[in-house]
CSV table of C-alpha atoms and ligand atoms in Angstrom, one decimal:
chain,number,residue,atom,x,y,z
G,1146,MET,CA,89.7,80.2,89.2
G,1147,SER,CA,92.8,80.9,87.2
G,1148,ILE,CA,95.0,83.9,87.9
G,1149,ASP,CA,94.4,85.1,84.2
G,1150,ALA,CA,90.8,85.8,85.3
G,1151,LEU,CA,91.9,88.2,87.8
G,1152,ALA,CA,94.2,90.1,85.3
G,1153,ARG,CA,93.1,92.9,83.1
G,1154,PRO,CA,91.6,91.2,80.0
G,1155,GLU,CA,93.6,93.3,77.6
G,1156,ILE,CA,96.8,92.2,79.1
G,1157,VAL,CA,95.8,88.6,78.9
G,1158,ALA,CA,94.8,89.1,75.2
G,1159,MET,CA,97.8,91.1,74.3
G,1160,LYS,CA,100.4,89.5,72.0
G,1161,PRO,CA,103.7,90.3,74.0
G,1162,TYR,CA,106.5,92.2,72.4
G,1163,SER,CA,109.3,90.0,71.4
G,1164,SER,CA,112.7,91.7,71.5
G,1165,ALA,CA,115.7,90.6,69.4
G,1166,ARG,CA,117.4,89.3,72.5
G,1167,LYS,CA,114.4,87.2,73.5
G,1168,GLU,CA,114.2,85.6,70.1
G,1169,ALA,CA,117.8,84.8,69.8
G,1170,PRO,CA,120.2,84.4,72.6
G,1171,GLY,CA,123.3,86.7,72.4
G,1172,GLU,CA,125.6,84.3,70.6
G,1173,GLY,CA,126.9,84.0,67.1
G,1174,ILE,CA,127.1,86.9,64.5
G,1175,LEU,CA,124.6,89.3,65.9
G,1176,LEU,CA,123.0,91.3,63.0
G,1177,ASN,CA,119.5,91.2,64.5
G,1178,ALA,CA,119.2,94.1,66.9
G,1179,ASN,CA,120.6,97.2,65.1
G,1180,GLU,CA,123.4,97.4,67.7
G,1181,SER,CA,126.8,98.7,67.0
G,1182,PRO,CA,129.5,96.1,66.4
G,1183,TRP,CA,132.0,98.1,68.4
G,1184,SER,CA,132.0,99.6,71.9
G,1185,LEU,CA,133.5,103.0,72.4
G,1186,LEU,CA,135.1,101.8,75.7
G,1187,GLU,CA,138.4,100.1,75.7
G,1188,ASP,CA,138.5,96.3,75.5
G,1189,GLY,CA,139.0,94.7,78.9
G,1190,GLU,CA,136.9,97.3,80.7
G,1191,PRO,CA,134.0,95.5,82.5
G,1192,GLU,CA,131.5,97.6,80.5
G,1193,SER,CA,133.1,96.9,77.1
G,1194,ASP,CA,130.0,95.0,76.0
G,1195,LEU,CA,127.9,98.0,76.3
G,1196,ASN,CA,127.2,98.0,72.5
G,1197,ARG,CA,125.0,94.9,73.0
G,1198,TYR,CA,121.5,94.9,74.5
G,1199,PRO,CA,121.5,93.2,77.9
G,1200,ASP,CA,119.8,89.8,78.6
G,1201,PRO,CA,116.2,90.7,79.7
G,1202,GLN,CA,116.4,88.1,82.5
G,1203,PRO,CA,120.0,87.1,82.9
G,1204,PRO,CA,120.0,83.3,83.8
G,1205,GLN,CA,123.0,83.6,86.2
G,1206,LEU,CA,121.3,86.4,88.2
G,1207,VAL,CA,118.0,84.7,88.2
G,1208,SER,CA,119.5,81.5,89.6
G,1209,ARG,CA,121.4,83.3,92.2
G,1210,LEU,CA,118.3,85.1,93.4
G,1211,ALA,CA,116.4,81.9,93.3
G,1212,ARG,CA,118.9,80.2,95.6
G,1213,LEU,CA,119.1,83.2,97.9
G,1214,TYR,CA,115.3,83.4,98.3
G,1215,GLU,CA,114.8,79.6,98.2
G,1216,VAL,CA,112.3,79.4,95.4
G,1217,ALA,CA,112.5,77.8,91.9
G,1218,LYS,CA,114.0,79.9,89.0
G,1219,GLU,CA,110.7,79.9,87.3
G,1220,ASN,CA,109.2,81.9,90.3
G,1221,VAL,CA,111.6,84.7,90.0
G,1222,LEU,CA,111.3,88.0,87.9
G,1223,VAL,CA,114.2,90.4,88.3
G,1224,THR,CA,113.2,94.0,88.4
G,1225,ARG,CA,114.5,97.5,88.7
G,1226,GLY,CA,114.0,97.6,92.4
G,1227,SER,CA,110.8,96.5,94.1
G,1228,ASP,CA,109.2,99.7,93.1
G,1229,GLU,CA,109.0,98.3,89.5
G,1230,GLY,CA,107.5,95.1,90.9
G,1231,ILE,CA,104.7,97.2,92.6
G,1232,ASP,CA,104.1,99.1,89.4
G,1233,LEU,CA,104.0,96.0,87.2
G,1234,LEU,CA,101.5,94.2,89.4
G,1235,THR,CA,99.2,97.3,89.6
G,1236,ARG,CA,99.3,97.7,85.8
G,1237,VAL,CA,98.5,94.0,85.2
G,1238,PHE,CA,95.7,93.5,87.7
G,1239,CYS,CA,93.9,96.9,88.0
G,1240,ARG,CA,91.6,98.2,85.4
G,1241,ALA,CA,91.4,102.0,85.5
G,1242,GLY,CA,88.2,103.4,87.0
G,1243,GLN,CA,87.1,99.8,88.1
G,1244,ASP,CA,89.5,98.0,90.3
G,1245,ALA,CA,91.2,98.7,93.6
G,1246,ILE,CA,94.3,98.0,95.7
G,1247,LEU,CA,94.1,97.5,99.4
G,1248,GLN,CA,96.7,99.0,101.7
G,1249,CYS,CA,97.1,99.3,105.5
G,1250,PRO,CA,98.3,102.7,106.5
G,1251,PRO,CA,100.5,103.9,107.9
G,1252,THR,CA,102.7,102.1,105.4
G,1253,PHE,CA,105.0,102.5,102.4
G,1254,GLY,CA,103.7,105.3,100.0
G,1255,MET,CA,104.4,103.6,96.7
G,1256,TYR,CA,101.3,101.3,96.7
G,1257,ARG,CA,99.0,104.3,96.6
G,1258,ILE,CA,101.1,106.1,94.0
G,1259,ALA,CA,101.1,103.1,91.7
G,1260,ALA,CA,97.4,102.6,92.0
G,1261,GLN,CA,96.6,106.3,91.5
G,1262,THR,CA,98.9,106.4,88.5
G,1263,GLN,CA,97.0,103.5,87.0
G,1264,GLY,CA,93.6,105.1,87.8
G,1265,ALA,CA,92.8,102.4,90.4
G,1266,ALA,CA,91.0,103.1,93.7
G,1267,VAL,CA,92.8,102.8,97.0
G,1268,VAL,CA,91.0,100.9,99.8
G,1269,SER,CA,92.6,101.7,103.1
G,1270,VAL,CA,92.2,99.4,106.1
G,1271,PRO,CA,94.1,101.4,108.7
G,1272,ARG,CA,96.2,99.9,111.4
G,1273,TRP,CA,95.1,100.2,115.1
G,1274,THR,CA,96.8,103.4,116.1
G,1275,GLU,CA,96.0,102.7,119.8
G,1276,GLU,CA,97.5,99.3,119.7
G,1277,ASP,CA,101.0,99.8,118.4
G,1278,PHE,CA,99.8,100.0,114.7
G,1279,LYS,CA,98.6,96.3,114.7
G,1280,LEU,CA,97.1,95.1,111.5
G,1281,ASP,CA,93.3,95.0,111.5
G,1282,GLN,CA,93.4,91.3,110.4
G,1283,GLN,CA,89.7,90.8,110.2
G,1284,GLY,CA,89.1,94.1,108.6
G,1285,ILE,CA,91.4,93.1,105.7
G,1286,ILE,CA,89.5,89.9,105.2
G,1287,ASP,CA,86.1,91.5,105.4
G,1288,ALA,CA,87.1,94.1,102.8
G,1289,VAL,CA,88.5,91.5,100.4
G,1290,GLU,CA,85.3,89.3,100.8
G,1291,ASN,CA,82.9,92.3,100.4
G,1292,ASP,CA,84.6,94.6,97.9
G,1293,ALA,CA,85.0,92.9,94.5
G,1294,ARG,CA,87.0,95.8,93.2
G,1295,ILE,CA,90.0,94.8,95.3
G,1296,LYS,CA,92.6,92.9,93.1
G,1297,LEU,CA,95.7,93.5,95.1
G,1298,VAL,CA,96.2,93.4,98.8
G,1299,PHE,CA,99.6,95.0,99.7
G,1300,LEU,CA,101.1,94.0,103.1
G,1301,THR,CA,104.5,95.0,104.2
G,1302,SER,CA,106.5,92.8,106.5
G,1303,PRO,CA,108.2,94.2,108.4
G,1304,ASN,CA,106.2,97.3,107.8
G,1305,ASN,CA,107.6,100.7,106.9
G,1306,PRO,CA,107.5,102.8,109.1
G,1307,THR,CA,106.1,100.8,112.1
G,1308,GLY,CA,108.6,97.9,111.9
G,1309,ASP,CA,106.2,95.1,112.8
G,1310,ALA,CA,106.1,91.8,110.9
G,1311,ILE,CA,102.9,89.9,109.9
G,1312,GLU,CA,101.8,87.5,112.7
G,1313,ALA,CA,102.5,83.9,112.0
G,1314,GLY,CA,99.5,82.0,110.8
G,1315,TYR,CA,97.5,85.0,109.5
G,1316,LEU,CA,98.9,84.9,106.0
G,1317,PRO,CA,97.5,81.5,105.0
G,1318,GLU,CA,94.1,82.6,106.4
G,1319,LEU,CA,94.1,85.7,104.3
G,1320,LEU,CA,95.3,83.9,101.2
G,1321,GLU,CA,92.5,81.4,101.6
G,1322,ALA,CA,89.9,84.2,101.9
G,1323,ALA,CA,91.3,86.1,98.9
G,1324,SER,CA,91.5,83.0,96.7
G,1325,GLY,CA,89.8,83.6,93.4
G,1326,ARG,CA,89.3,87.3,94.3
G,1327,ALA,CA,92.7,89.0,94.8
G,1328,LEU,CA,96.4,88.6,95.0
G,1329,VAL,CA,98.2,89.1,98.3
G,1330,VAL,CA,101.5,91.0,97.8
G,1331,VAL,CA,103.9,90.7,100.7
G,1332,ASP,CA,106.6,93.4,100.5
G,1333,GLU,CA,109.6,92.0,102.3
G,1334,ALA,CA,112.0,94.9,101.8
G,1335,TYR,CA,113.2,94.5,105.4
G,1336,ALA,CA,112.8,90.8,105.8
G,1337,GLU,CA,116.6,90.1,106.3
G,1338,PHE,CA,116.6,92.3,109.5
G,1339,SER,CA,113.7,90.3,111.0
G,1340,HIS,CA,113.6,86.8,112.5
G,1341,SER,CA,110.2,86.1,110.9
G,1342,PRO,CA,110.2,83.5,108.2
G,1343,SER,CA,109.8,84.7,104.5
G,1344,ALA,CA,106.4,84.4,102.9
G,1345,ALA,CA,108.3,82.9,100.0
G,1346,THR,CA,108.0,79.4,101.6
G,1347,LEU,CA,104.2,79.5,100.8
G,1348,ILE,CA,104.7,80.2,97.1
G,1349,GLY,CA,104.2,76.5,96.1
G,1350,HIS,CA,101.0,76.4,98.1
G,1351,PHE,CA,99.0,79.4,97.1
G,1352,GLU,CA,98.3,80.6,93.5
G,1353,ASN,CA,97.6,84.1,94.7
G,1354,LEU,CA,100.7,84.9,96.7
G,1355,VAL,CA,103.4,87.4,95.5
G,1356,VAL,CA,106.5,88.3,97.4
G,1357,LEU,CA,108.7,91.4,96.8
G,1358,ARG,CA,112.4,91.3,97.7
G,1359,THR,CA,115.0,93.9,97.1
G,1360,LEU,CA,118.8,94.4,97.3
G,1361,SER,CA,118.3,98.0,98.3
G,1362,LYS,CA,118.2,97.6,102.1
G,1363,ALA,CA,119.9,94.6,103.7
G,1364,TRP,CA,122.2,94.2,100.8
G,1365,ALA,CA,123.4,97.8,101.0
G,1366,ALA,CA,122.7,98.4,97.3
G,1367,ALA,CA,120.0,101.0,97.1
G,1368,GLY,CA,121.9,102.6,94.2
G,1369,LEU,CA,121.9,99.4,92.2
G,1370,ARG,CA,118.2,99.4,91.5
G,1371,CYS,CA,117.7,95.7,91.7
G,1372,GLY,CA,114.9,93.7,93.2
G,1373,ALA,CA,112.8,90.6,92.6
G,1374,VAL,CA,109.2,89.5,92.3
G,1375,LEU,CA,108.7,86.0,93.6
G,1376,ALA,CA,105.4,84.5,92.5
G,1377,PRO,CA,103.7,81.4,90.9
G,1378,ILE,CA,104.5,81.0,87.2
G,1379,PRO,CA,101.1,82.4,85.9
G,1380,VAL,CA,101.7,85.6,87.7
G,1381,ILE,CA,105.3,85.8,86.4
G,1382,SER,CA,104.2,85.2,82.9
G,1383,LEU,CA,101.6,88.1,83.0
G,1384,LEU,CA,104.2,90.5,84.4
G,1385,ARG,CA,106.8,89.5,81.8
G,1386,ARG,CA,104.2,90.7,79.1
G,1387,ILE,CA,104.4,94.2,80.2
G,1388,ILE,CA,107.9,94.7,81.7
G,1389,ALA,CA,110.3,96.8,79.7
G,1390,PRO,CA,112.1,94.6,77.1
G,1391,TYR,CA,115.5,95.3,78.8
G,1392,PRO,CA,114.7,96.3,82.4
G,1393,LEU,CA,118.3,95.9,83.8
G,1394,ALA,CA,121.4,97.7,82.5
G,1395,SER,CA,124.4,95.6,81.8
G,1396,PRO,CA,126.5,97.2,84.6
G,1397,VAL,CA,123.7,96.5,87.0
G,1398,ILE,CA,123.6,92.9,85.9
G,1399,SER,CA,127.3,92.3,86.4
G,1400,LEU,CA,127.4,94.1,89.8
G,1401,ALA,CA,124.3,92.3,91.1
G,1402,CYS,CA,125.9,88.9,90.1
G,1403,ARG,CA,129.1,90.0,92.0
G,1404,MET,CA,127.1,91.0,95.0
G,1405,LEU,CA,125.6,87.5,95.3
G,1406,GLU,CA,129.0,85.7,95.2
G,1407,GLN,CA,129.9,83.6,98.2
G,1408,GLU,CA,132.3,86.2,99.5
G,1409,THR,CA,129.9,89.0,99.5
G,1410,LEU,CA,127.3,86.7,101.1
G,1411,GLU,CA,129.6,86.4,104.0
G,1412,ARG,CA,130.2,90.0,104.2
G,1413,GLN,CA,126.4,90.6,104.1
G,1414,ARG,CA,125.9,88.4,107.2
G,1415,ARG,CA,128.5,90.5,109.0
G,1416,LEU,CA,126.7,93.7,107.9
G,1417,LEU,CA,123.5,92.3,109.3
G,1418,SER,CA,125.1,91.7,112.6
G,1419,GLU,CA,126.6,95.1,112.7
G,1420,VAL,CA,123.2,96.7,112.0
G,1421,ALA,CA,121.8,94.6,115.0
G,1422,VAL,CA,124.6,95.9,117.3
G,1423,ASN,CA,124.1,99.5,116.1
G,1424,LYS,CA,120.4,99.2,116.4
G,1425,ALA,CA,120.9,98.3,120.1
G,1426,ARG,CA,123.0,101.3,120.4
G,1427,LEU,CA,120.5,103.6,118.7
G,1428,LEU,CA,117.8,102.2,121.2
G,1429,SER,CA,120.0,103.1,124.1
G,1430,ILE,CA,120.6,106.6,122.7
G,1431,LEU,CA,116.8,107.1,122.6
G,1432,ASP,CA,116.1,105.4,125.9
G,1433,ASP,CA,115.1,107.6,128.8
G,1434,ARG,CA,114.7,110.8,126.8
G,1435,PRO,CA,112.0,112.7,128.5
G,1436,PHE,CA,110.7,114.2,125.2
G,1437,ILE,CA,110.1,110.8,123.6
G,1438,SER,CA,106.6,109.5,124.5
G,1439,ASP,CA,106.5,106.3,122.5
G,1440,LEU,CA,109.1,104.2,120.8
G,1441,TRP,CA,108.5,101.3,118.4
G,1442,PRO,CA,111.8,99.3,118.0
G,1443,GLY,CA,110.2,97.1,115.3
G,1444,GLU,CA,112.1,94.3,113.4
G,1445,ALA,CA,113.8,96.4,110.7
G,1446,ASN,CA,116.9,98.7,110.3
G,1447,PHE,CA,115.0,101.7,111.7
G,1448,VAL,CA,112.9,102.7,114.7
G,1449,LEU,CA,109.9,104.9,115.1
G,1450,LEU,CA,109.3,107.3,117.9
G,1451,ARG,CA,106.7,109.9,118.9
G,1452,THR,CA,107.5,113.3,120.5
G,1453,ASP,CA,105.6,116.6,120.8
G,1454,ARG,CA,107.2,119.3,118.7
G,1455,ALA,CA,108.4,116.8,116.1
G,1456,ASP,CA,108.7,119.4,113.4
G,1457,GLU,CA,111.0,121.5,115.6
G,1458,LEU,CA,113.1,118.7,116.6
G,1459,LEU,CA,113.5,117.7,112.9
G,1460,THR,CA,114.7,121.1,112.0
G,1461,PHE,CA,117.0,121.2,115.1
G,1462,CYS,CA,118.7,118.0,114.1
G,1463,ALA,CA,118.9,119.0,110.5
G,1464,ALA,CA,120.6,122.2,111.5
G,1465,ARG,CA,123.3,119.9,113.1
G,1466,GLY,CA,123.6,117.9,109.9
G,1467,VAL,CA,121.4,115.0,111.2
G,1468,ILE,CA,118.5,114.2,108.8
G,1469,LEU,CA,115.6,112.3,110.2
G,1470,ARG,CA,112.2,111.3,108.6
G,1471,GLY,CA,109.1,113.1,109.7
G,1472,TYR,CA,105.5,112.7,108.6
G,1473,PRO,CA,104.0,116.2,108.7
G,1474,ALA,CA,101.3,115.3,106.2
G,1475,ASP,CA,100.1,112.0,107.8
G,1476,PRO,CA,97.6,112.4,110.8
G,1477,MET,CA,98.1,108.8,111.8
G,1478,LEU,CA,101.8,109.5,112.4
G,1479,SER,CA,101.5,112.9,113.9
G,1480,GLY,CA,104.5,113.5,116.1
G,1481,CYS,CA,106.3,110.5,114.7
G,1482,ILE,CA,109.9,110.4,113.5
G,1483,ARG,CA,111.6,107.5,111.8
G,1484,VAL,CA,115.3,107.0,112.5
G,1485,SER,CA,117.5,104.7,110.5
G,1486,VAL,CA,120.3,102.6,112.0
G,1487,GLY,CA,123.5,104.4,111.1
G,1488,SER,CA,127.2,103.9,111.5
G,1489,ASP,CA,128.9,104.6,114.9
G,1490,ARG,CA,129.9,108.1,113.8
G,1491,GLU,CA,126.4,108.9,112.6
G,1492,LEU,CA,124.8,107.6,115.8
G,1493,SER,CA,127.2,109.7,117.9
G,1494,ALA,CA,126.2,112.8,116.0
G,1495,LEU,CA,122.5,111.9,116.6
G,1496,ASP,CA,123.3,111.4,120.3
G,1497,SER,CA,124.9,114.9,120.6
G,1498,ALA,CA,122.0,116.5,118.7
G,1499,LEU,CA,119.5,114.9,121.0
G,1500,ASP,CA,121.6,115.9,124.1
G,1501,ALA,CA,121.6,119.5,122.8
G,1502,TRP,CA,117.8,119.4,122.1
G,1503,GLU,CA,117.2,118.2,125.7
G,1504,GLY,CA,119.4,120.9,127.1
G,1505,ALA,CA,117.7,123.5,125.0
G,1506,SER,CA,114.1,122.4,125.7
S,315,PLP,C1,112.7,100.8,100.7
S,315,PLP,C2,111.5,100.0,100.4
S,315,PLP,C3,111.3,99.4,99.2
S,315,PLP,C4,112.5,99.4,98.3
S,315,PLP,O1,112.2,99.7,97.0
S,315,PLP,P1,113.3,99.5,95.9
S,315,PLP,O2,112.6,100.0,94.7
S,315,PLP,O3,113.6,98.0,95.8
S,315,PLP,O4,114.5,100.3,96.3
S,315,PLP,C5,110.2,98.5,99.0
S,315,PLP,N1,109.2,98.6,99.9
S,315,PLP,C6,109.3,99.2,101.1
S,315,PLP,C7,108.3,99.0,102.1
S,315,PLP,C8,110.4,99.9,101.4
S,315,PLP,O5,110.6,100.6,102.5
């Protein structure tokens, strides 16, 4: 079965919008896009080409991302963060009122938001709360095989907020079971922090695999809003039909290209090892605290813990300027708090706040 058969028929049938920049590359005397011939910024400033529309998929950025993620250029779509990738996939593959996504809570909240925005149903296969939030592997396969509404299966590896990565060997089994029925979307926002291999290595082998990557976490560039969808060509072509004509602003394109230069690559490796060192320190700060009943170190740049009186602890820390993430609205995560790996100074502030809490309680 082709991937087009899984997509919304109106998207497959739609004649894509063709922007001026798509029809003619930005060279020559450009009188085709109703742009201003002048910029209001001084010549020589990096943004002095702001009067021109940016390249929809800048080749230099696409090839740097392809090299980074070890896939072919044709398998890359650059997006405004992975949030945009989630949104595009849901809009292409889910018909309102008919189709569904599958998610495995507790997990990242944007899969549900994208589905509900599109009018798609959300099928949840919860993780095993009594077994360290392990994925219900067979439950996911059963759901995909028995519920024809499911068009997208969202898995997060490592998962937010539980930190666990998908077990080796499971993904090919699920991709096989979902073949002809649904796409499996592996959100690898935290992959760089983990030692598990990227699912991107399987892209040549499965027509229904999509991998989401982002510069927001391990590339220390959440403010840049730049991510990538890695997928087989038929999926990329469908997403290109509905992505905004100019998804990336020119300053974002030039900054992202700079980020991926050799010099920054080396700095990023150092950043990853600093995060690993500080994560060990964070774990030692949390170790042996009598009020922490469970601790999930996970494979990402955060840890999850459980305590009674989580709400009070969050408020207590916030009053000392230390902001942690709680989940008051999620029964699966009752009493849970997620703590990101911070700098030495930030971790010291956390350490003192927890000492004070221990003294006061
Ligand atoms: C932070 C995060 C993202 C990042 O989204 P961007 O839009 O790229 O900033 C994606 N998925 C998960 C699971 C996350 O935790």
